[in-house]
Amino acid sequence: MADTVLFEFLHTEMVKELWAPHLEPGRVGWKMSLSVLEGLGFRVGQALAERLPQETLAFREELDVLKFLCRDLWVAVFRKQMDGLRTNHQGTYVLQDHSFPLLVPMGSGPQYLEEAPKFLAFTCGLLCGALSTLGFQSQVTASVATLPACKFQVVIQKS
Amino acid sequence: MAMCIVVIAKENYPLYIRSTPTEYTLKFYYMVHTSLDVVDEISAMGKALVYQRELYLGLFYPTEDYKVYGYMTSSKVKFVMVVDSSNTALIFQKLHNSYTDVMCNPFYNPGDRIQSRAFDNTVTLMMIQVC
C-alpha cells in the first residue's frame, strides 16, 4: 500500500521546490520559504480541524484540544500517535515525537540537523491552523535534538 | 411554510443567510440575532454540562409557532434554523457536512461569506424537504 508514503513524497518535493536555487544566500530567503511552508500547513490544519472532530463531542477545555491533536490529528496525518505531551498548565505544551515520520527518511543521529527545520515548518503550521479553527491563537515552534525525534512547543496566547 | 437557515462564524457575524418566503426575511434576521444571546449563555455554562453539540433553543415567539434550533460545531461555528417542524438533528448533520466541505475547498478563505453552489444546493434540498 503506497498511501503512507504519498504525503511524505509530496512534502519532500514541496520543501525542495521552495528551496530551489533561486534562493539568495543569507537568511532572508530562508525565512520567506519557512513562512510559506507554515502558511500552507496553516490552511491545511484549518480544514482538517473542521473535518476530523465531526463525530466527537465538543471539547471542554484546552487540554482536550491538545489531546485531540496528539491522538486523532497525528493518527490521521502520520498514522501514529504523538509519543509524549507535557504541559505547565499555563498555556505552554510540549509535544514529543520520538520518530517523526517526515524526518525518518533522513536517517538517525546528528548528521542532517541543520536541514531538519525546513521539514518541520509545514507541521508547525498544521498545528497552528488546527488550533486556530478550534478557537486558540497559538505559536508553534519545533526543535530537533537528534533525528528523527523532535519536539513541538505550543504556546497558547491568552486574549 | 416558512423557514430560515443561517450559518454564523465564531466571531458572531453571518456567513450565510437563506430564508423563504422572502417577505419574512427581516423578521428572521431579528430572531436569529436574538437567539445568539441564548447560544452564548448555553455555551458559557457548558463547562459543567456534558452536552452534545446540539442545542435546542425552544419556542421563541409564543405568538407564532416558529421554533428556533441551534447547533454549534467544535470550531464554534453556529447553525441557526427557524422552522416549524422538528426533524432537525438530521438536517444539522447534513449542514455540518456541507459546511466542512466548504471549509476544505482551497479557494475558500475561512471567514468569508459562503458562496459555494454546492452548499446552496444542499440548503435548497433541505428547504424543499421541510416545506
mmCIF file of C-alpha atoms in Angstrom:
data_model
loop_
_atom_site.group_PDB
_atom_site.id
_atom_site.type_symbol
_atom_site.label_atom_id
_atom_site.label_comp_id
_atom_site.label_asym_id
_atom_site.label_seq_id
_atom_site.Cartn_x
_atom_site.Cartn_y
_atom_site.Cartn_z
ATOM 1 C CA MET A 1 0.000 0.000 0.000
ATOM 2 C CA ALA A 2 1.612 3.208 -1.097
ATOM 3 C CA ASP A 3 -0.674 5.527 0.904
ATOM 4 C CA THR A 4 1.687 6.082 3.777
ATOM 5 C CA VAL A 5 4.436 7.492 1.621
ATOM 6 C CA LEU A 6 2.302 9.631 -0.706
ATOM 7 C CA PHE A 7 2.173 12.534 1.678
ATOM 8 C CA GLU A 8 5.854 12.167 2.579
ATOM 9 C CA PHE A 9 6.901 12.336 -1.052
ATOM 10 C CA LEU A 10 4.675 15.339 -1.676
ATOM 11 C CA HIS A 11 6.035 17.075 1.395
ATOM 12 C CA THR A 12 9.645 16.424 0.406
ATOM 13 C CA GLU A 13 9.021 17.847 -3.041
ATOM 14 C CA MET A 14 7.340 20.927 -1.532
ATOM 15 C CA VAL A 15 10.339 21.636 0.644
ATOM 16 C CA LYS A 16 12.754 21.033 -2.189
ATOM 17 C CA GLU A 17 10.801 23.295 -4.515
ATOM 18 C CA LEU A 18 10.733 26.144 -2.037
ATOM 19 C CA TRP A 19 14.467 25.839 -1.547
ATOM 20 C CA ALA A 20 15.234 25.808 -5.265
ATOM 21 C CA PRO A 21 18.441 27.521 -6.461
ATOM 22 C CA HIS A 22 16.785 30.939 -6.919
ATOM 23 C CA LEU A 23 17.159 31.457 -3.207
ATOM 24 C CA GLU A 24 19.706 34.189 -2.450
ATOM 25 C CA PRO A 25 22.298 33.279 0.120
ATOM 26 C CA GLY A 26 21.550 34.579 3.568
ATOM 27 C CA ARG A 27 18.690 34.297 5.995
ATOM 28 C CA VAL A 28 16.144 36.489 4.196
ATOM 29 C CA GLY A 29 15.112 33.952 1.588
ATOM 30 C CA TRP A 30 15.239 31.236 4.190
ATOM 31 C CA LYS A 31 12.672 32.991 6.394
ATOM 32 C CA MET A 32 10.315 33.632 3.472
ATOM 33 C CA SER A 33 10.300 29.999 2.476
ATOM 34 C CA LEU A 34 9.744 28.879 6.030
ATOM 35 C CA SER A 35 6.750 31.167 6.348
ATOM 36 C CA VAL A 36 5.327 29.973 3.035
ATOM 37 C CA LEU A 37 5.534 26.407 4.287
ATOM 38 C CA GLU A 38 3.935 27.380 7.573
ATOM 39 C CA GLY A 39 1.174 29.158 5.709
ATOM 40 C CA LEU A 40 0.463 26.028 3.681
ATOM 41 C CA GLY A 41 0.323 23.956 6.838
ATOM 42 C CA PHE A 42 -1.932 26.524 8.491
ATOM 43 C CA ARG A 43 -4.631 26.330 5.829
ATOM 44 C CA VAL A 44 -4.476 22.540 5.789
ATOM 45 C CA GLY A 45 -4.716 22.472 9.568
ATOM 46 C CA GLN A 46 -7.788 24.716 9.482
ATOM 47 C CA ALA A 47 -9.605 22.377 7.130
ATOM 48 C CA LEU A 48 -8.523 19.216 8.966
ATOM 49 C CA ALA A 49 -9.684 20.551 12.310
ATOM 50 C CA GLU A 50 -13.086 21.165 10.813
ATOM 51 C CA ARG A 51 -13.418 17.699 9.372
ATOM 52 C CA LEU A 52 -11.835 15.424 11.948
ATOM 53 C CA PRO A 53 -13.807 16.123 15.139
ATOM 54 C CA GLN A 54 -17.162 15.617 13.473
ATOM 55 C CA GLU A 55 -18.324 12.623 15.431
ATOM 56 C CA THR A 56 -16.742 13.514 18.735
ATOM 57 C CA LEU A 57 -18.336 15.544 21.495
ATOM 58 C CA ALA A 58 -17.459 19.152 21.945
ATOM 59 C CA PHE A 59 -14.121 19.893 23.611
ATOM 60 C CA ARG A 60 -14.463 21.075 27.112
ATOM 61 C CA GLU A 61 -11.057 22.591 27.710
ATOM 62 C CA GLU A 62 -7.654 23.338 26.244
ATOM 63 C CA LEU A 63 -6.104 20.068 27.344
ATOM 64 C CA ASP A 64 -8.820 18.128 25.500
ATOM 65 C CA VAL A 65 -7.983 20.009 22.326
ATOM 66 C CA LEU A 66 -4.284 19.222 22.716
ATOM 67 C CA LYS A 67 -5.068 15.567 23.334
ATOM 68 C CA PHE A 68 -7.168 15.575 20.192
ATOM 69 C CA LEU A 69 -4.191 16.964 18.275
ATOM 70 C CA CYS A 70 -1.826 14.365 19.692
ATOM 71 C CA ARG A 71 -4.119 11.462 19.055
ATOM 72 C CA ASP A 72 -6.625 11.960 16.264
ATOM 73 C CA LEU A 73 -4.829 14.561 14.160
ATOM 74 C CA TRP A 74 -1.466 12.800 14.331
ATOM 75 C CA VAL A 75 -3.020 9.442 13.513
ATOM 76 C CA ALA A 76 -4.889 10.908 10.571
ATOM 77 C CA VAL A 77 -1.831 12.574 9.077
ATOM 78 C CA PHE A 78 1.073 10.381 10.184
ATOM 79 C CA ARG A 79 -0.617 7.138 11.146
ATOM 80 C CA LYS A 80 0.830 7.126 14.633
ATOM 81 C CA GLN A 81 0.112 8.927 17.861
ATOM 82 C CA MET A 82 2.299 11.547 19.401
ATOM 83 C CA ASP A 83 4.664 9.957 21.880
ATOM 84 C CA GLY A 84 4.545 12.498 24.643
ATOM 85 C CA LEU A 85 2.635 15.548 25.787
ATOM 86 C CA ARG A 86 3.819 17.748 28.611
ATOM 87 C CA THR A 87 2.366 20.962 29.920
ATOM 88 C CA ASN A 88 2.936 23.581 32.537
ATOM 89 C CA HIS A 89 -0.830 24.135 32.755
ATOM 90 C CA GLN A 90 -0.305 27.774 31.920
ATOM 91 C CA GLY A 91 -0.716 27.597 28.193
ATOM 92 C CA THR A 92 2.589 26.018 27.162
ATOM 93 C CA TYR A 93 2.634 22.485 25.823
ATOM 94 C CA VAL A 94 5.493 20.370 24.551
ATOM 95 C CA LEU A 95 4.590 17.617 22.124
ATOM 96 C CA GLN A 96 7.243 14.990 21.670
ATOM 97 C CA ASP A 97 7.580 12.591 18.828
ATOM 98 C CA HIS A 98 10.339 10.024 19.093
ATOM 99 C CA SER A 99 10.350 9.099 15.436
ATOM 100 C CA PHE A 100 8.680 11.758 13.349
ATOM 101 C CA PRO A 101 7.706 10.220 10.007
ATOM 102 C CA LEU A 102 8.838 13.197 7.948
ATOM 103 C CA LEU A 103 12.331 13.004 9.463
ATOM 104 C CA VAL A 104 12.783 9.248 9.460
ATOM 105 C CA PRO A 105 13.903 9.046 5.811
ATOM 106 C CA MET A 106 16.797 11.370 6.617
ATOM 107 C CA GLY A 107 18.453 8.915 8.929
ATOM 108 C CA SER A 108 19.086 8.963 12.624
ATOM 109 C CA GLY A 109 21.735 10.798 14.502
ATOM 110 C CA PRO A 110 23.185 14.274 14.244
ATOM 111 C CA GLN A 111 24.039 14.238 10.570
ATOM 112 C CA TYR A 112 21.381 16.430 8.906
ATOM 113 C CA LEU A 113 20.466 18.558 11.886
ATOM 114 C CA GLU A 114 20.619 21.929 10.062
ATOM 115 C CA GLU A 115 18.272 20.706 7.339
ATOM 116 C CA ALA A 116 15.654 19.491 9.771
ATOM 117 C CA PRO A 117 13.790 22.799 10.451
ATOM 118 C CA LYS A 118 12.709 23.037 6.809
ATOM 119 C CA PHE A 119 10.926 19.752 7.151
ATOM 120 C CA LEU A 120 9.152 20.781 10.306
ATOM 121 C CA ALA A 121 7.751 24.120 9.134
ATOM 122 C CA PHE A 122 4.706 22.635 7.427
ATOM 123 C CA THR A 123 3.820 20.607 10.502
ATOM 124 C CA CYS A 124 4.167 23.630 12.763
ATOM 125 C CA GLY A 125 1.712 25.446 10.535
ATOM 126 C CA LEU A 126 -0.583 22.424 10.627
ATOM 127 C CA LEU A 127 -0.759 22.511 14.409
ATOM 128 C CA CYS A 128 -1.221 26.275 14.436
ATOM 129 C CA GLY A 129 -4.049 26.138 11.884
ATOM 130 C CA ALA A 130 -5.855 23.329 13.658
ATOM 131 C CA LEU A 131 -5.663 25.222 16.932
ATOM 132 C CA SER A 132 -6.943 28.384 15.319
ATOM 133 C CA THR A 133 -10.061 26.650 13.987
ATOM 134 C CA LEU A 134 -10.695 25.152 17.385
ATOM 135 C CA GLY A 135 -10.549 28.598 18.909
ATOM 136 C CA PHE A 136 -7.000 29.132 20.178
ATOM 137 C CA GLN A 137 -4.437 31.591 18.888
ATOM 138 C CA SER A 138 -1.062 29.990 19.283
ATOM 139 C CA GLN A 139 2.570 29.995 18.367
ATOM 140 C CA VAL A 140 4.207 26.744 17.424
ATOM 141 C CA THR A 141 7.939 26.166 17.188
ATOM 142 C CA ALA A 142 9.811 22.955 16.586
ATOM 143 C CA SER A 143 13.182 21.745 17.730
ATOM 144 C CA VAL A 144 15.268 18.715 16.940
ATOM 145 C CA ALA A 145 17.933 17.282 19.193
ATOM 146 C CA THR A 146 18.718 14.162 17.232
ATOM 147 C CA LEU A 147 16.898 12.889 14.188
ATOM 148 C CA PRO A 148 14.294 11.527 13.979
ATOM 149 C CA ALA A 149 12.996 12.643 17.366
ATOM 150 C CA CYS A 150 11.581 16.142 17.576
ATOM 151 C CA LYS A 151 9.610 18.381 19.872
ATOM 152 C CA PHE A 152 6.897 20.873 19.051
ATOM 153 C CA GLN A 153 6.382 23.648 21.515
ATOM 154 C CA VAL A 154 2.914 25.168 21.514
ATOM 155 C CA VAL A 155 2.243 28.400 23.348
ATOM 156 C CA ILE A 156 -1.408 29.328 23.532
ATOM 157 C CA GLN A 157 -1.937 33.059 23.564
ATOM 158 C CA LYS A 158 -4.329 34.386 26.155
ATOM 159 C CA SER A 159 -6.625 37.017 24.716
ATOM 160 C CA MET B 1 -44.429 27.328 5.331
ATOM 161 C CA ALA B 2 -41.580 29.455 6.342
ATOM 162 C CA MET B 3 -38.008 28.651 7.125
ATOM 163 C CA CYS B 4 -34.657 30.262 7.564
ATOM 164 C CA ILE B 5 -31.133 28.874 7.827
ATOM 165 C CA VAL B 6 -28.190 30.932 8.985
ATOM 166 C CA VAL B 7 -24.530 29.991 9.360
ATOM 167 C CA ILE B 8 -22.740 32.162 11.892
ATOM 168 C CA ALA B 9 -18.978 32.376 12.281
ATOM 169 C CA LYS B 10 -17.313 32.180 15.642
ATOM 170 C CA GLU B 11 -16.955 35.953 15.772
ATOM 171 C CA ASN B 12 -20.753 36.130 15.536
ATOM 172 C CA TYR B 13 -21.153 37.545 12.071
ATOM 173 C CA PRO B 14 -23.202 35.711 9.458
ATOM 174 C CA LEU B 15 -21.504 33.622 6.817
ATOM 175 C CA TYR B 16 -24.628 32.522 5.007
ATOM 176 C CA ILE B 17 -28.276 33.511 5.241
ATOM 177 C CA ARG B 18 -31.119 31.984 3.343
ATOM 178 C CA SER B 19 -34.800 32.232 4.024
ATOM 179 C CA THR B 20 -38.124 31.615 2.403
ATOM 180 C CA PRO B 21 -40.516 33.216 1.752
ATOM 181 C CA THR B 22 -38.791 36.485 1.229
ATOM 182 C CA GLU B 23 -41.219 38.835 2.942
ATOM 183 C CA TYR B 24 -40.287 37.379 6.337
ATOM 184 C CA THR B 25 -36.566 37.886 5.848
ATOM 185 C CA LEU B 26 -36.120 40.833 8.205
ATOM 186 C CA LYS B 27 -38.125 39.154 10.913
ATOM 187 C CA PHE B 28 -35.981 36.064 10.639
ATOM 188 C CA TYR B 29 -32.797 38.112 10.839
ATOM 189 C CA TYR B 30 -34.075 39.632 14.052
ATOM 190 C CA MET B 31 -34.977 36.273 15.569
ATOM 191 C CA VAL B 32 -31.652 34.775 14.681
ATOM 192 C CA HIS B 33 -29.820 37.752 16.105
ATOM 193 C CA THR B 34 -31.606 37.473 19.421
ATOM 194 C CA SER B 35 -31.025 33.731 19.528
ATOM 195 C CA LEU B 36 -27.281 34.361 19.526
ATOM 196 C CA ASP B 37 -27.571 35.516 23.117
ATOM 197 C CA VAL B 38 -29.106 32.223 24.107
ATOM 198 C CA VAL B 39 -26.340 30.356 22.338
ATOM 199 C CA ASP B 40 -23.745 32.312 24.258
ATOM 200 C CA GLU B 41 -25.496 31.635 27.527
ATOM 201 C CA ILE B 42 -25.628 27.936 26.938
ATOM 202 C CA SER B 43 -22.028 27.673 25.864
ATOM 203 C CA ALA B 44 -20.881 29.768 28.803
ATOM 204 C CA MET B 45 -22.386 27.401 31.305
ATOM 205 C CA GLY B 46 -21.334 24.443 29.210
ATOM 206 C CA LYS B 47 -18.335 23.623 31.339
ATOM 207 C CA ALA B 48 -20.411 21.746 33.853
ATOM 208 C CA LEU B 49 -22.772 20.043 31.438
ATOM 209 C CA VAL B 50 -21.651 17.373 29.070
ATOM 210 C CA TYR B 51 -23.829 18.428 26.209
ATOM 211 C CA GLN B 52 -23.580 17.039 22.808
ATOM 212 C CA ARG B 53 -23.160 19.718 20.287
ATOM 213 C CA GLU B 54 -26.814 20.065 19.549
ATOM 214 C CA LEU B 55 -28.757 22.611 21.488
ATOM 215 C CA TYR B 56 -32.463 23.003 21.386
ATOM 216 C CA LEU B 57 -33.481 26.566 21.999
ATOM 217 C CA GLY B 58 -37.196 26.105 22.202
ATOM 218 C CA LEU B 59 -40.087 28.343 21.383
ATOM 219 C CA PHE B 60 -39.052 31.903 20.988
ATOM 220 C CA TYR B 61 -42.146 33.827 19.940
ATOM 221 C CA PRO B 62 -45.193 32.454 21.640
ATOM 222 C CA THR B 63 -47.444 34.241 19.199
ATOM 223 C CA GLU B 64 -46.132 32.449 16.188
ATOM 224 C CA ASP B 65 -45.298 28.807 16.038
ATOM 225 C CA TYR B 66 -41.760 29.032 14.848
ATOM 226 C CA LYS B 67 -39.105 27.160 16.706
ATOM 227 C CA VAL B 68 -35.519 28.256 16.672
ATOM 228 C CA TYR B 69 -32.941 25.499 16.740
ATOM 229 C CA GLY B 70 -29.248 25.947 17.254
ATOM 230 C CA TYR B 71 -26.197 23.756 16.698
ATOM 231 C CA MET B 72 -22.593 24.563 17.432
ATOM 232 C CA THR B 73 -19.569 22.792 15.986
ATOM 233 C CA SER B 74 -16.281 22.351 17.803
ATOM 234 C CA SER B 75 -14.896 25.246 15.801
ATOM 235 C CA LYS B 76 -17.582 27.484 17.341
ATOM 236 C CA VAL B 77 -19.420 27.902 14.073
ATOM 237 C CA LYS B 78 -23.140 28.035 14.743
ATOM 238 C CA PHE B 79 -26.015 26.982 12.573
ATOM 239 C CA VAL B 80 -29.338 28.529 13.475
ATOM 240 C CA MET B 81 -32.542 27.372 11.920
ATOM 241 C CA VAL B 82 -36.000 28.851 12.195
ATOM 242 C CA VAL B 83 -38.592 26.337 11.200
ATOM 243 C CA ASP B 84 -41.885 24.908 12.297
ATOM 244 C CA SER B 85 -41.247 21.198 12.124
ATOM 245 C CA SER B 86 -38.878 19.071 14.052
ATOM 246 C CA ASN B 87 -36.552 16.609 12.368
ATOM 247 C CA THR B 88 -33.667 18.916 12.968
ATOM 248 C CA ALA B 89 -30.918 16.526 14.062
ATOM 249 C CA LEU B 90 -30.527 15.104 10.615
ATOM 250 C CA ILE B 91 -30.709 18.500 8.971
ATOM 251 C CA PHE B 92 -27.988 19.855 11.209
ATOM 252 C CA GLN B 93 -25.784 16.856 10.458
ATOM 253 C CA LYS B 94 -26.119 17.453 6.755
ATOM 254 C CA LEU B 95 -25.490 21.154 7.187
ATOM 255 C CA HIS B 96 -22.373 20.385 9.171
ATOM 256 C CA ASN B 97 -21.100 18.037 6.495
ATOM 257 C CA SER B 98 -21.734 20.618 3.790
ATOM 258 C CA TYR B 99 -20.020 23.290 5.816
ATOM 259 C CA THR B 100 -16.993 21.059 6.312
ATOM 260 C CA ASP B 101 -16.837 20.554 2.562
ATOM 261 C CA VAL B 102 -16.876 24.314 2.064
ATOM 262 C CA MET B 103 -14.041 24.687 4.575
ATOM 263 C CA CYS B 104 -11.948 22.123 2.721
ATOM 264 C CA ASN B 105 -12.274 23.994 -0.544
ATOM 265 C CA PRO B 106 -8.845 25.571 -1.092
ATOM 266 C CA PHE B 107 -10.386 28.577 -2.796
ATOM 267 C CA TYR B 108 -12.452 29.428 0.227
ATOM 268 C CA ASN B 109 -10.892 31.742 2.802
ATOM 269 C CA PRO B 110 -12.173 30.977 6.265
ATOM 270 C CA GLY B 111 -14.224 33.948 7.383
ATOM 271 C CA ASP B 112 -15.628 34.931 4.008
ATOM 272 C CA ARG B 113 -19.271 34.700 3.100
ATOM 273 C CA ILE B 114 -20.159 31.303 1.754
ATOM 274 C CA GLN B 115 -20.767 31.445 -1.967
ATOM 275 C CA SER B 116 -20.490 27.790 -2.850
ATOM 276 C CA ARG B 117 -23.129 26.447 -5.167
ATOM 277 C CA ALA B 118 -22.907 23.008 -3.626
ATOM 278 C CA PHE B 119 -23.766 24.450 -0.239
ATOM 279 C CA ASP B 120 -26.661 26.395 -1.790
ATOM 280 C CA ASN B 121 -27.961 23.182 -3.308
ATOM 281 C CA THR B 122 -27.804 21.343 -0.018
ATOM 282 C CA VAL B 123 -29.718 24.103 1.716
ATOM 283 C CA THR B 124 -32.303 24.201 -1.083
ATOM 284 C CA LEU B 125 -32.810 20.473 -0.807
ATOM 285 C CA MET B 126 -33.424 20.773 2.894
ATOM 286 C CA MET B 127 -35.853 23.616 2.463
ATOM 287 C CA ILE B 128 -37.779 21.581 -0.070
ATOM 288 C CA GLN B 129 -37.878 18.664 2.313
ATOM 289 C CA VAL B 130 -39.336 20.733 5.099
ATOM 290 C CA CYS B 131 -41.733 22.953 3.195
#
